PDB file of C-alpha atoms in Angstrom:
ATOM      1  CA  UNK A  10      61.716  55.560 -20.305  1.00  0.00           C
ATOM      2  CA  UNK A  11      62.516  52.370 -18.109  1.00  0.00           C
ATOM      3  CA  UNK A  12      60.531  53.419 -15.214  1.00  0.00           C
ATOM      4  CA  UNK A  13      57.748  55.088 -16.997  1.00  0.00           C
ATOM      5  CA  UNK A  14      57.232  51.414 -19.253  1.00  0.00           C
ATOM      6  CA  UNK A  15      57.620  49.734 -15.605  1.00  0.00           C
ATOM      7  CA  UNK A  16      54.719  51.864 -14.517  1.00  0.00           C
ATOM      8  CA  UNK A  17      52.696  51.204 -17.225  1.00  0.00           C
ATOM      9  CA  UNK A  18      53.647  47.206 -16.979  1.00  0.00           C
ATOM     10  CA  UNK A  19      52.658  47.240 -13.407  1.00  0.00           C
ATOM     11  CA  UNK A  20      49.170  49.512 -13.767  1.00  0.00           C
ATOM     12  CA  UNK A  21      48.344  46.831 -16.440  1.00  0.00           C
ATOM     13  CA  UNK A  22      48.874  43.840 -14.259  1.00  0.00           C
ATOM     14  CA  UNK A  23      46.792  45.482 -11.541  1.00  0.00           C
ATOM     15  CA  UNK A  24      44.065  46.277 -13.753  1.00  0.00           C
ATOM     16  CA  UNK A  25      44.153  42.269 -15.167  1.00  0.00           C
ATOM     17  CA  UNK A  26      44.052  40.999 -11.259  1.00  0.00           C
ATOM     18  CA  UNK A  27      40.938  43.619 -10.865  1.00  0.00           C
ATOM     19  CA  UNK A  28      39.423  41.697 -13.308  1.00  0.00           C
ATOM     20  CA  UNK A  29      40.266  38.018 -12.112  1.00  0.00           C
ATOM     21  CA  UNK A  30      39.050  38.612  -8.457  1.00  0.00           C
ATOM     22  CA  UNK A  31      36.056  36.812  -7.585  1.00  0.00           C
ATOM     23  CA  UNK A  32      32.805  38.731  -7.265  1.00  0.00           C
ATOM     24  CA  UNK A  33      31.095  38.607  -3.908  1.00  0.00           C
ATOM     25  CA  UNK A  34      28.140  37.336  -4.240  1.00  0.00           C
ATOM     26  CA  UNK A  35      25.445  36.828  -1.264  1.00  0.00           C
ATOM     27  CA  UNK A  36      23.434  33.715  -1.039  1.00  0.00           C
ATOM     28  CA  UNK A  37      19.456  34.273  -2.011  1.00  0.00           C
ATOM     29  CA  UNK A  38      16.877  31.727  -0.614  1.00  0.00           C
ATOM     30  CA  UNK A  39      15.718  29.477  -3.408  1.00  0.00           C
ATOM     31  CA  UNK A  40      12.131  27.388  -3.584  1.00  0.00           C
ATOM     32  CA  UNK A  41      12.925  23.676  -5.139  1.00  0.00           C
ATOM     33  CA  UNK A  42      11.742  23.634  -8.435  1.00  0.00           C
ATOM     34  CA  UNK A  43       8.143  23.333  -9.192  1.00  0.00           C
ATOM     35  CA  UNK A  44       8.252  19.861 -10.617  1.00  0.00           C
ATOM     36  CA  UNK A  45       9.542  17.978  -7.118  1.00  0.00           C
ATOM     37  CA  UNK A  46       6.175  19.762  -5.092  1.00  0.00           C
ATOM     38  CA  UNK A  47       4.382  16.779  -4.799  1.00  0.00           C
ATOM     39  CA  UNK A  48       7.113  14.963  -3.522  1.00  0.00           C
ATOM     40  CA  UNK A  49       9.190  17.520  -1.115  1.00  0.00           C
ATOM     41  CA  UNK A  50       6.941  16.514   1.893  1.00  0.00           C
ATOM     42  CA  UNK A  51       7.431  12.593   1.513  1.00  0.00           C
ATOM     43  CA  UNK A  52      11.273  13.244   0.619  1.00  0.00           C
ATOM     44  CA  UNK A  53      11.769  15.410   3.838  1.00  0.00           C
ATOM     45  CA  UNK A  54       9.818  12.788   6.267  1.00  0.00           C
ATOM     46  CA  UNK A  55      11.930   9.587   4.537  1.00  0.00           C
ATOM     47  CA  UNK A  56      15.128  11.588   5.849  1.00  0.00           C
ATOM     48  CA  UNK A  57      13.587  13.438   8.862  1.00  0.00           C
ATOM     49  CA  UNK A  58      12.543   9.448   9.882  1.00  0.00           C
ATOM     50  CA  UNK A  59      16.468   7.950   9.021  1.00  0.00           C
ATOM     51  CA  UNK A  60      18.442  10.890  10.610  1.00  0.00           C
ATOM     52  CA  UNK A  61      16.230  12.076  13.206  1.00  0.00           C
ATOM     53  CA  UNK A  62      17.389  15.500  12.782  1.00  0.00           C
ATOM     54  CA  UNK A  63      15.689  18.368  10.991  1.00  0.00           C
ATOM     55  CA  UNK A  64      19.098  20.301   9.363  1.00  0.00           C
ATOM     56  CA  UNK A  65      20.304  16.889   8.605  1.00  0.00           C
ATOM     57  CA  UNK A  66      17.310  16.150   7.137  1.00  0.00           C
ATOM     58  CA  UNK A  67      16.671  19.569   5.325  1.00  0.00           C
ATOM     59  CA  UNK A  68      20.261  18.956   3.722  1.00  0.00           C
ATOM     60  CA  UNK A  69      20.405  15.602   2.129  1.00  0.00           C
ATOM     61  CA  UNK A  70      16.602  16.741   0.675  1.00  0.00           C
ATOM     62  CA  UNK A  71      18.596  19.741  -0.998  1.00  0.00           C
ATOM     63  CA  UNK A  72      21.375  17.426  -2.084  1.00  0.00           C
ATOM     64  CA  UNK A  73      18.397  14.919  -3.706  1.00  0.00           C
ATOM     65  CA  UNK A  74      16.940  17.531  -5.732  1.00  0.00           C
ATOM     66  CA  UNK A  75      20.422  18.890  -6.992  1.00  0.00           C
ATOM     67  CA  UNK A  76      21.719  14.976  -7.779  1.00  0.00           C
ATOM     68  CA  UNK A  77      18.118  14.942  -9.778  1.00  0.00           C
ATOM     69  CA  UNK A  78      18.687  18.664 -12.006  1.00  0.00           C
ATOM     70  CA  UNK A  79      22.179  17.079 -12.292  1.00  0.00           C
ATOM     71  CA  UNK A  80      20.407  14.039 -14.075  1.00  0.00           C
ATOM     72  CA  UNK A  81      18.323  16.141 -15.576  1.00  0.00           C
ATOM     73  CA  UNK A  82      20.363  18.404 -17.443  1.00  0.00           C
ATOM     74  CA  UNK A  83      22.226  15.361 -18.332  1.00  0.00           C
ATOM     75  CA  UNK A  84      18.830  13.949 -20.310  1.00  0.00           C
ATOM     76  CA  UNK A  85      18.531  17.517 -21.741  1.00  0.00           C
ATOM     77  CA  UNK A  86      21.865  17.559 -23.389  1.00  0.00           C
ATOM     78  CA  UNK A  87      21.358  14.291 -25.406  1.00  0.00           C
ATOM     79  CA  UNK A  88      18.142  15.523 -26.408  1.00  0.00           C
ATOM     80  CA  UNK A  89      15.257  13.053 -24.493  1.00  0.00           C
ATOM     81  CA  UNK A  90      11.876  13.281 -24.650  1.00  0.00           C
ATOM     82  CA  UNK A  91      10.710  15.338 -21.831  1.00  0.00           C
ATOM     83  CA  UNK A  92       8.782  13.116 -20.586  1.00  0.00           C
ATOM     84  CA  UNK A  93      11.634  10.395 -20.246  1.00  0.00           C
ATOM     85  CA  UNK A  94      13.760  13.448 -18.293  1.00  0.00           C
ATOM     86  CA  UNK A  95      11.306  13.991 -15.609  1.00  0.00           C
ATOM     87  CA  UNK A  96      12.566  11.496 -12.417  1.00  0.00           C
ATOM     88  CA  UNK A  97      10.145   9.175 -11.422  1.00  0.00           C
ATOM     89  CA  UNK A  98       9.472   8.558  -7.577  1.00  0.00           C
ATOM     90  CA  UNK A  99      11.112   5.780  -7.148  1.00  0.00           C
ATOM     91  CA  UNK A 100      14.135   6.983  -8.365  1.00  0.00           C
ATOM     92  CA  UNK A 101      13.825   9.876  -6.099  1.00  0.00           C
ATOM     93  CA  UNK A 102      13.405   8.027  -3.557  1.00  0.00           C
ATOM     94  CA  UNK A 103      16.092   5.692  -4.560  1.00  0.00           C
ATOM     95  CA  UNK A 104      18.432   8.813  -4.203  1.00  0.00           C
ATOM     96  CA  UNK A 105      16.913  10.048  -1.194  1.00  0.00           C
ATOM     97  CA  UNK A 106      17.923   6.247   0.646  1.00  0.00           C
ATOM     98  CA  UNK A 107      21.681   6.683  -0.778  1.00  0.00           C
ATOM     99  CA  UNK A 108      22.355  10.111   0.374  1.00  0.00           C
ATOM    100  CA  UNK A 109      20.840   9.580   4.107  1.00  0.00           C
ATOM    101  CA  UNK A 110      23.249   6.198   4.591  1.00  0.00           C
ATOM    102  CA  UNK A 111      26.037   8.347   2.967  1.00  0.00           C
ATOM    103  CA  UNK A 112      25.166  10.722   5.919  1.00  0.00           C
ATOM    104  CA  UNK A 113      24.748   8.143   8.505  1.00  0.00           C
ATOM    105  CA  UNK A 114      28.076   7.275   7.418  1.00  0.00           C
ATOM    106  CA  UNK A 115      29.066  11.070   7.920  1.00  0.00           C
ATOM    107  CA  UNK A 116      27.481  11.446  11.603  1.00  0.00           C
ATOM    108  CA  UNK A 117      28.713   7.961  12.501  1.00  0.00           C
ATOM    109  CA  UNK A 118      32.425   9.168  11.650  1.00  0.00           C
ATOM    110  CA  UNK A 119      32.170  12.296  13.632  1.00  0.00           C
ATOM    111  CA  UNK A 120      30.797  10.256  16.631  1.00  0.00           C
ATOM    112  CA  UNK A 121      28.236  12.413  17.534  1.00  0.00           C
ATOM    113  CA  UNK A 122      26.464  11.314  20.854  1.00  0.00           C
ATOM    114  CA  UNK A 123      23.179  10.613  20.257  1.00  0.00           C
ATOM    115  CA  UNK A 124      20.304  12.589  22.756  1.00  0.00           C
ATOM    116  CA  UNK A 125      17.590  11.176  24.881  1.00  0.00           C
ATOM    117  CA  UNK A 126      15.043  12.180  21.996  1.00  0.00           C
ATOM    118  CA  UNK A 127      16.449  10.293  19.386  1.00  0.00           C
ATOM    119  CA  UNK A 128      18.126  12.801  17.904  1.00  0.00           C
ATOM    120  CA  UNK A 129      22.405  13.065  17.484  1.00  0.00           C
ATOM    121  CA  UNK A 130      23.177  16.612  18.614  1.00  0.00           C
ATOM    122  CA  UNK A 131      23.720  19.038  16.294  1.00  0.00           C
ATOM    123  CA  UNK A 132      21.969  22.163  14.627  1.00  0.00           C
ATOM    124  CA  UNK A 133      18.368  20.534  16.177  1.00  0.00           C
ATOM    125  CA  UNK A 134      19.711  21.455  20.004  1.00  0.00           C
ATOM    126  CA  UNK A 135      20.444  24.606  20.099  1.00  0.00           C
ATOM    127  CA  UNK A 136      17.296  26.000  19.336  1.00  0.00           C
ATOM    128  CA  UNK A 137      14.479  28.450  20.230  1.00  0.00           C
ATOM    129  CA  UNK A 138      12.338  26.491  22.643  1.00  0.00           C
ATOM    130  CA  UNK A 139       9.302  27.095  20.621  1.00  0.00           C
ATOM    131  CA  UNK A 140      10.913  25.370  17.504  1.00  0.00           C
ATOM    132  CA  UNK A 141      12.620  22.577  19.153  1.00  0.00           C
ATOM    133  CA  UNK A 142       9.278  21.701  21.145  1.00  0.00           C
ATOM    134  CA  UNK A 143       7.625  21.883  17.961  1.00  0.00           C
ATOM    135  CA  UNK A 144      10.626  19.690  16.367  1.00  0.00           C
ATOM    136  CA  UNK A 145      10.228  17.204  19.023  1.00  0.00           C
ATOM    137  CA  UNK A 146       6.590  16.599  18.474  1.00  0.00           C
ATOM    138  CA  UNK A 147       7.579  16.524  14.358  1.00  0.00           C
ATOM    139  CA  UNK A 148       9.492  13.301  15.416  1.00  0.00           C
ATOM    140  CA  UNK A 149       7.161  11.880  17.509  1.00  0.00           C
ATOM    141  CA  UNK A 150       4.050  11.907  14.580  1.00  0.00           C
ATOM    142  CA  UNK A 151       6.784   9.277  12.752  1.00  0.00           C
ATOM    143  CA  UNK A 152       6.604   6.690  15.385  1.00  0.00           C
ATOM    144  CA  UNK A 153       4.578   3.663  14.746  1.00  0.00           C
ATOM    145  CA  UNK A 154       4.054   1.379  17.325  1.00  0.00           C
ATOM    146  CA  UNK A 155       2.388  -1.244  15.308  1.00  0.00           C
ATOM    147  CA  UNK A 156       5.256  -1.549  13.353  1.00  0.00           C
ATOM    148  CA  UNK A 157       7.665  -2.418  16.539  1.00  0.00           C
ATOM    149  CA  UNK A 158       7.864  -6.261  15.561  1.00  0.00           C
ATOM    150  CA  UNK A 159       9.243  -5.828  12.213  1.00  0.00           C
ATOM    151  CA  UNK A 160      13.015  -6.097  11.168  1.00  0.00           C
ATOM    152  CA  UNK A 161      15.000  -3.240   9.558  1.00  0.00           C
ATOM    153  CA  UNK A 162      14.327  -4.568   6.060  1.00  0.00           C
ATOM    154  CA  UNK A 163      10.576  -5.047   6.504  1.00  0.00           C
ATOM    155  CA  UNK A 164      10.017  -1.746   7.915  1.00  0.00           C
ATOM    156  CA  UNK A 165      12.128   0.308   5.396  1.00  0.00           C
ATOM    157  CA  UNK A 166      10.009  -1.424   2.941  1.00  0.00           C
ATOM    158  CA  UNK A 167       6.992  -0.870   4.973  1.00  0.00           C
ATOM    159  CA  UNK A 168       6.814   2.540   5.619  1.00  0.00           C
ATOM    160  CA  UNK A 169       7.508   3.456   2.153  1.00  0.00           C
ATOM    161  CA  UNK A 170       4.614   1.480   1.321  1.00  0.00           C
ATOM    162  CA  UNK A 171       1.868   2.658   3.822  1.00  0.00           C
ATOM    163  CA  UNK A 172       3.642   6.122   4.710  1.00  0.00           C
ATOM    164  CA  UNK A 173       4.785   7.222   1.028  1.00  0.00           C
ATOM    165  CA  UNK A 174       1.993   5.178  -0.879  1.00  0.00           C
ATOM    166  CA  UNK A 175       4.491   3.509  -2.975  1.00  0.00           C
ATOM    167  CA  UNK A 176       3.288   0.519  -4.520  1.00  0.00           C
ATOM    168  CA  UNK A 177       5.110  -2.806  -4.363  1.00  0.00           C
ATOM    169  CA  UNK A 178       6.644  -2.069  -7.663  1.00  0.00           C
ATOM    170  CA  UNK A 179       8.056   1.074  -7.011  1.00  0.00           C
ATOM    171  CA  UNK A 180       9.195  -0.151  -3.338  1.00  0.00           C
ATOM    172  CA  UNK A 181      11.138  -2.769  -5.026  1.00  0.00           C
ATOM    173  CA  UNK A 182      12.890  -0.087  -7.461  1.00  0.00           C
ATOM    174  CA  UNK A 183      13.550   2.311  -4.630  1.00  0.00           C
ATOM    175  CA  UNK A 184      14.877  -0.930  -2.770  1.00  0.00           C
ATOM    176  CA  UNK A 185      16.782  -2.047  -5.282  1.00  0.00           C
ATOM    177  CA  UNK A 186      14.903  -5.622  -4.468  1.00  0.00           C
ATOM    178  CA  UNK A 187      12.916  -8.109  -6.793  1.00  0.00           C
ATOM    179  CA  UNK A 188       9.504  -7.125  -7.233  1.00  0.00           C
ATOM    180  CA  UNK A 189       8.643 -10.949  -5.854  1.00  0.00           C
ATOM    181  CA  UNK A 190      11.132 -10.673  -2.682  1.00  0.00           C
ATOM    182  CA  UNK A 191       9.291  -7.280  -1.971  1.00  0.00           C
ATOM    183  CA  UNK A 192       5.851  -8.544  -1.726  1.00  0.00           C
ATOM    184  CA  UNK A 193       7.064 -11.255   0.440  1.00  0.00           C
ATOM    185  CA  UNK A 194       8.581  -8.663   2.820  1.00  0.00           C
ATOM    186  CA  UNK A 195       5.526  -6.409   2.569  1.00  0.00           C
ATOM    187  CA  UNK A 196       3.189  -9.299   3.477  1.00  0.00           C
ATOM    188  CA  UNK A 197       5.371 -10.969   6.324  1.00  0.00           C
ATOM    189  CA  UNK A 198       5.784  -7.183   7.394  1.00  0.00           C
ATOM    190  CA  UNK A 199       1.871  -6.727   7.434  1.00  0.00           C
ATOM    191  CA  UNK A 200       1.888 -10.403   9.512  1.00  0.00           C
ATOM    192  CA  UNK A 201       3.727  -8.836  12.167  1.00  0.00           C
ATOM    193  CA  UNK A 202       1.776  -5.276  12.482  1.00  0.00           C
ATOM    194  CA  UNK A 203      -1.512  -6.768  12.817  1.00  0.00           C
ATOM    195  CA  UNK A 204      -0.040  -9.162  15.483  1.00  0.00           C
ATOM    196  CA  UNK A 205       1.096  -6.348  17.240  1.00  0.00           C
ATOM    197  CA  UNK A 206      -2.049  -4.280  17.232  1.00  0.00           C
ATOM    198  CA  UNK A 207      -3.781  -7.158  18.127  1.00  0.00           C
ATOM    199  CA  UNK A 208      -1.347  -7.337  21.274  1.00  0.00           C
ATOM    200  CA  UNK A 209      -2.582  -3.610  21.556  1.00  0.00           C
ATOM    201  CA  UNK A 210      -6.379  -4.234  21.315  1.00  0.00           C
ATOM    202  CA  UNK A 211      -5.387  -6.732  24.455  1.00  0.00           C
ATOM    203  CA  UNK A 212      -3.900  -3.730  26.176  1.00  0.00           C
ATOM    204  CA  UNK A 213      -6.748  -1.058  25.508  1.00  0.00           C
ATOM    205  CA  UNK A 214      -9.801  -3.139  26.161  1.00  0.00           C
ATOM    206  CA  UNK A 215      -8.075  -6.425  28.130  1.00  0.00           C
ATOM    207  CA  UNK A 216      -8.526  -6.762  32.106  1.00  0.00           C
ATOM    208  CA  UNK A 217      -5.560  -9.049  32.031  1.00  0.00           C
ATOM    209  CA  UNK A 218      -3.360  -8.970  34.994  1.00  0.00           C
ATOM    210  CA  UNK A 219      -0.267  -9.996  33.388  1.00  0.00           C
ATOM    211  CA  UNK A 220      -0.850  -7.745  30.276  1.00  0.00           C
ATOM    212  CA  UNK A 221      -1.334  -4.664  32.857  1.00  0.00           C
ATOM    213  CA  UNK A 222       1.733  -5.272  34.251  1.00  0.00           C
ATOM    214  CA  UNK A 223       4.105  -5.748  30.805  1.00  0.00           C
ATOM    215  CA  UNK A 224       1.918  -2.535  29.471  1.00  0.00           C
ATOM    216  CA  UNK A 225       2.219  -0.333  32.589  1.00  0.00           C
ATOM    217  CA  UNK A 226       0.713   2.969  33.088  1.00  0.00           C
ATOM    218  CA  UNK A 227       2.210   4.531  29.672  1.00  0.00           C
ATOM    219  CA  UNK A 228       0.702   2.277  26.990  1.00  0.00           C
ATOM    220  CA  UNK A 229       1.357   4.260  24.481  1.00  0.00           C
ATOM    221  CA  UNK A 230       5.254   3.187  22.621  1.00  0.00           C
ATOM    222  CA  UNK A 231       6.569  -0.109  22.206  1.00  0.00           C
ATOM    223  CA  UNK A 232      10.036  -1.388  22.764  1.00  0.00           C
ATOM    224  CA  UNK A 233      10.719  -4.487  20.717  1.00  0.00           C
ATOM    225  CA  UNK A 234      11.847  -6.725  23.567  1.00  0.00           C
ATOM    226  CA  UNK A 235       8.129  -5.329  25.115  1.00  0.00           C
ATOM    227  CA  UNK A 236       5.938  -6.080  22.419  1.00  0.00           C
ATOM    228  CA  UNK A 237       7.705  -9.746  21.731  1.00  0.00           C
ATOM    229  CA  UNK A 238       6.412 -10.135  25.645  1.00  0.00           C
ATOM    230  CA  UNK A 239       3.247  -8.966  24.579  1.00  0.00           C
ATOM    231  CA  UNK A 240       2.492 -10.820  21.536  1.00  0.00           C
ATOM    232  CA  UNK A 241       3.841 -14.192  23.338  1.00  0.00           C
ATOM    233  CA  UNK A 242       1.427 -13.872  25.991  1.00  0.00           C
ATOM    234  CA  UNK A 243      -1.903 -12.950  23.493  1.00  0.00           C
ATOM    235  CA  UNK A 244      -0.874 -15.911  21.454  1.00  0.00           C
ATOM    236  CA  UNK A 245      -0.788 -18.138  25.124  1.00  0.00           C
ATOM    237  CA  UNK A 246      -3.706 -16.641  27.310  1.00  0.00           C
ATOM    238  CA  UNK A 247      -6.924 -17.736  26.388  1.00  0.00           C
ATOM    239  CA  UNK A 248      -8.479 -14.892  27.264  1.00  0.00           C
ATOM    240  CA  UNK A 249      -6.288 -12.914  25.767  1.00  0.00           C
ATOM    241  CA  UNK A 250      -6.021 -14.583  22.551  1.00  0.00           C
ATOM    242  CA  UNK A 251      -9.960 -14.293  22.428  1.00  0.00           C
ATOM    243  CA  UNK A 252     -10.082 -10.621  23.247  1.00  0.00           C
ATOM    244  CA  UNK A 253      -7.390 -10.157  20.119  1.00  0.00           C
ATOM    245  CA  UNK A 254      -9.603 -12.157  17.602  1.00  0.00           C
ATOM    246  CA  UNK A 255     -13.238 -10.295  18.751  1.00  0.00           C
ATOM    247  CA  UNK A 256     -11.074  -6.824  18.753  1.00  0.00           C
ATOM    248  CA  UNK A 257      -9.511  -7.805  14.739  1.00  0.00           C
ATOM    249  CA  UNK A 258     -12.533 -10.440  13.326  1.00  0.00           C
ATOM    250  CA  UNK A 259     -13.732  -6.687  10.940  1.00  0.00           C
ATOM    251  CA  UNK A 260     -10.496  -6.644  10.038  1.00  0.00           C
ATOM    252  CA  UNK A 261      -8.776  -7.334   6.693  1.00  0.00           C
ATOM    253  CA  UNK A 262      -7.526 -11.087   5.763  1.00  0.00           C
ATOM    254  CA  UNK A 263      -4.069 -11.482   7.762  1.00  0.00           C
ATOM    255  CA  UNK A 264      -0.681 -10.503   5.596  1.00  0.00           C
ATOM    256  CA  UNK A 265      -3.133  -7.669   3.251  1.00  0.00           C
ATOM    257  CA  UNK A 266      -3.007  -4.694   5.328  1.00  0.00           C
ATOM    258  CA  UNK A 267      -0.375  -2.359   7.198  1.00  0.00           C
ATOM    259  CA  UNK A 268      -2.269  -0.124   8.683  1.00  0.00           C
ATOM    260  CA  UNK A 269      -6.347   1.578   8.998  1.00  0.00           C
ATOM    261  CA  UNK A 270      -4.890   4.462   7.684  1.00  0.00           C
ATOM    262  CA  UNK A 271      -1.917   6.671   5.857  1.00  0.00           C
ATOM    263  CA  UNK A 272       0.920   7.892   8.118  1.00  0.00           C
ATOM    264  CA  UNK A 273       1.720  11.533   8.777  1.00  0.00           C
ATOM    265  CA  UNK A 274       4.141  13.123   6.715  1.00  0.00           C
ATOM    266  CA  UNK A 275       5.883  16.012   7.957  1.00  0.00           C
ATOM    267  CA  UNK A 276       5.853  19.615   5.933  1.00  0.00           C
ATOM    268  CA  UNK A 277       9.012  19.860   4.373  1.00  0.00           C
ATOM    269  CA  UNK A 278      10.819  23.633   4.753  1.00  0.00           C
ATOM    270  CA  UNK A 279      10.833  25.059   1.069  1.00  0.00           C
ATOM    271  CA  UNK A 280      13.682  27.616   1.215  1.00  0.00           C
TER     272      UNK A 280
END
């Protein structure tokens, strides 16, 4: 009777931890939801610009869109409008700012050594040559040399401006900034890009000896330290600071425009 009751004790227990063991499950590919479309390919280049890396990148988009269903569902459950639920884009992009410093925090405290390229090592270098040449050119779209003479601030606030066609408004919310300190930025930001493409109008169509020599044979990327050299001598030369005011006189007033046109974004990866 004893072991015949143990038996049956010991069949039931098995049968209970059959039943408590996890389920393995396999992990399907997922498209975003269909509400963050028109904003997956701005998201990805705002990261893809900050971390320089694509799987970096790729990540802190998926953790954006699962911080914003997290607020989401939140709005749901107390019953919102649905039109007060849906994020706005400066929120998102808001988000999008946090979770890349939280990752620069992440690669900084690893120490990863960064690579020639701009990159930090990682998933981007051990790739298919095909997909890390197209990766490389992917970073390369994002560089604006116009924009070399501006500080951190103004070009965070920049590019979201003329790259991500955020208005003042919404750069300030994404910024966190007054909407007055934000136009300031923007328009001492602008200041500094048309001096600097100016400086490149010198290099394009100048004859200047000393211009030829700072520019070299590349012409093409600006180091800071460079274009400071650059813009010093247009604003001294004569004939340099002539060539810079024939080459800009169609343009727009000084301090109201970024750039001729909108910035590149790069195609975000939807799975």
């Amino acid at each position: 009777m004893s072991s015949r009751s143990e038996h049956s004790t010991h069949a039931t227990g098995a049968h209970r931890a059959q039943r408590r063991a996890p389920r393995v499950t396999t992990t399907r590919t997922q498209r975003p939801p269909a509400r963050y479309e028109p904003y997956l390919d701005g998201l990805f280049t705002y990261c893809l610009s900050v971390l320089c890396e694509h799987d970096a990148a790729a990540v802190t988009l998926g953790d954006v869109l699962a911080v914003a269903e997290r607020r989401l569902g939140r709005g749901r459950g107390r019953g919102r409008a649905e039109a007060e639920e849906e994020p706005s884009r400066p929120w998102l992009y808001a988000v999008a700012r946090w979770a890349c410093l939280r990752k620069l925090a992440e690669l900084r405290e690893r120490r990863e050594p960064r690579d020639p390229t701009g990159g930090r090592g990682g998933p981007d270098t051990a790739l298919p040559e095909p997909v890390a040449d197209r990766r490389r050119r992917e970073l390369a779209a994002l560089a604006w040399p116009e924009a070399a003479g501006t500080t951190a601030a103004q070009r965070e606030a920049l590019e979201l401006h003329v790259r991500h066609q955020l208005t003042p408004a919404e750069v300030a919310a994404a910024l966190g900034k007054e909407p007055d300190e934000t136009r300031a930025l923007l328009s001492s930001a602008a200041c500094e890009v048309e001096r600097t493409r100016a400086a490149l109008a010198v290099v394009e169509l100048g004859h200047c000896p000393v211009v030829a020599r700072l520019a070299g044979d590349t012409q093409v990327l600006l180091s800071a330290a460079l274009r400071r050299e650059l813009v010093r001598h247009v604003d001294d030369c004569r004939e340099c600071r002539r060539m810079a005011e024939r080459a800009t006189a169609d343009g727009p007033w000084p301090g109201t425009a970024a750039a001729p046109a909108a910035l590149p974004l790069v195609e975000a990866p939807r799975s």
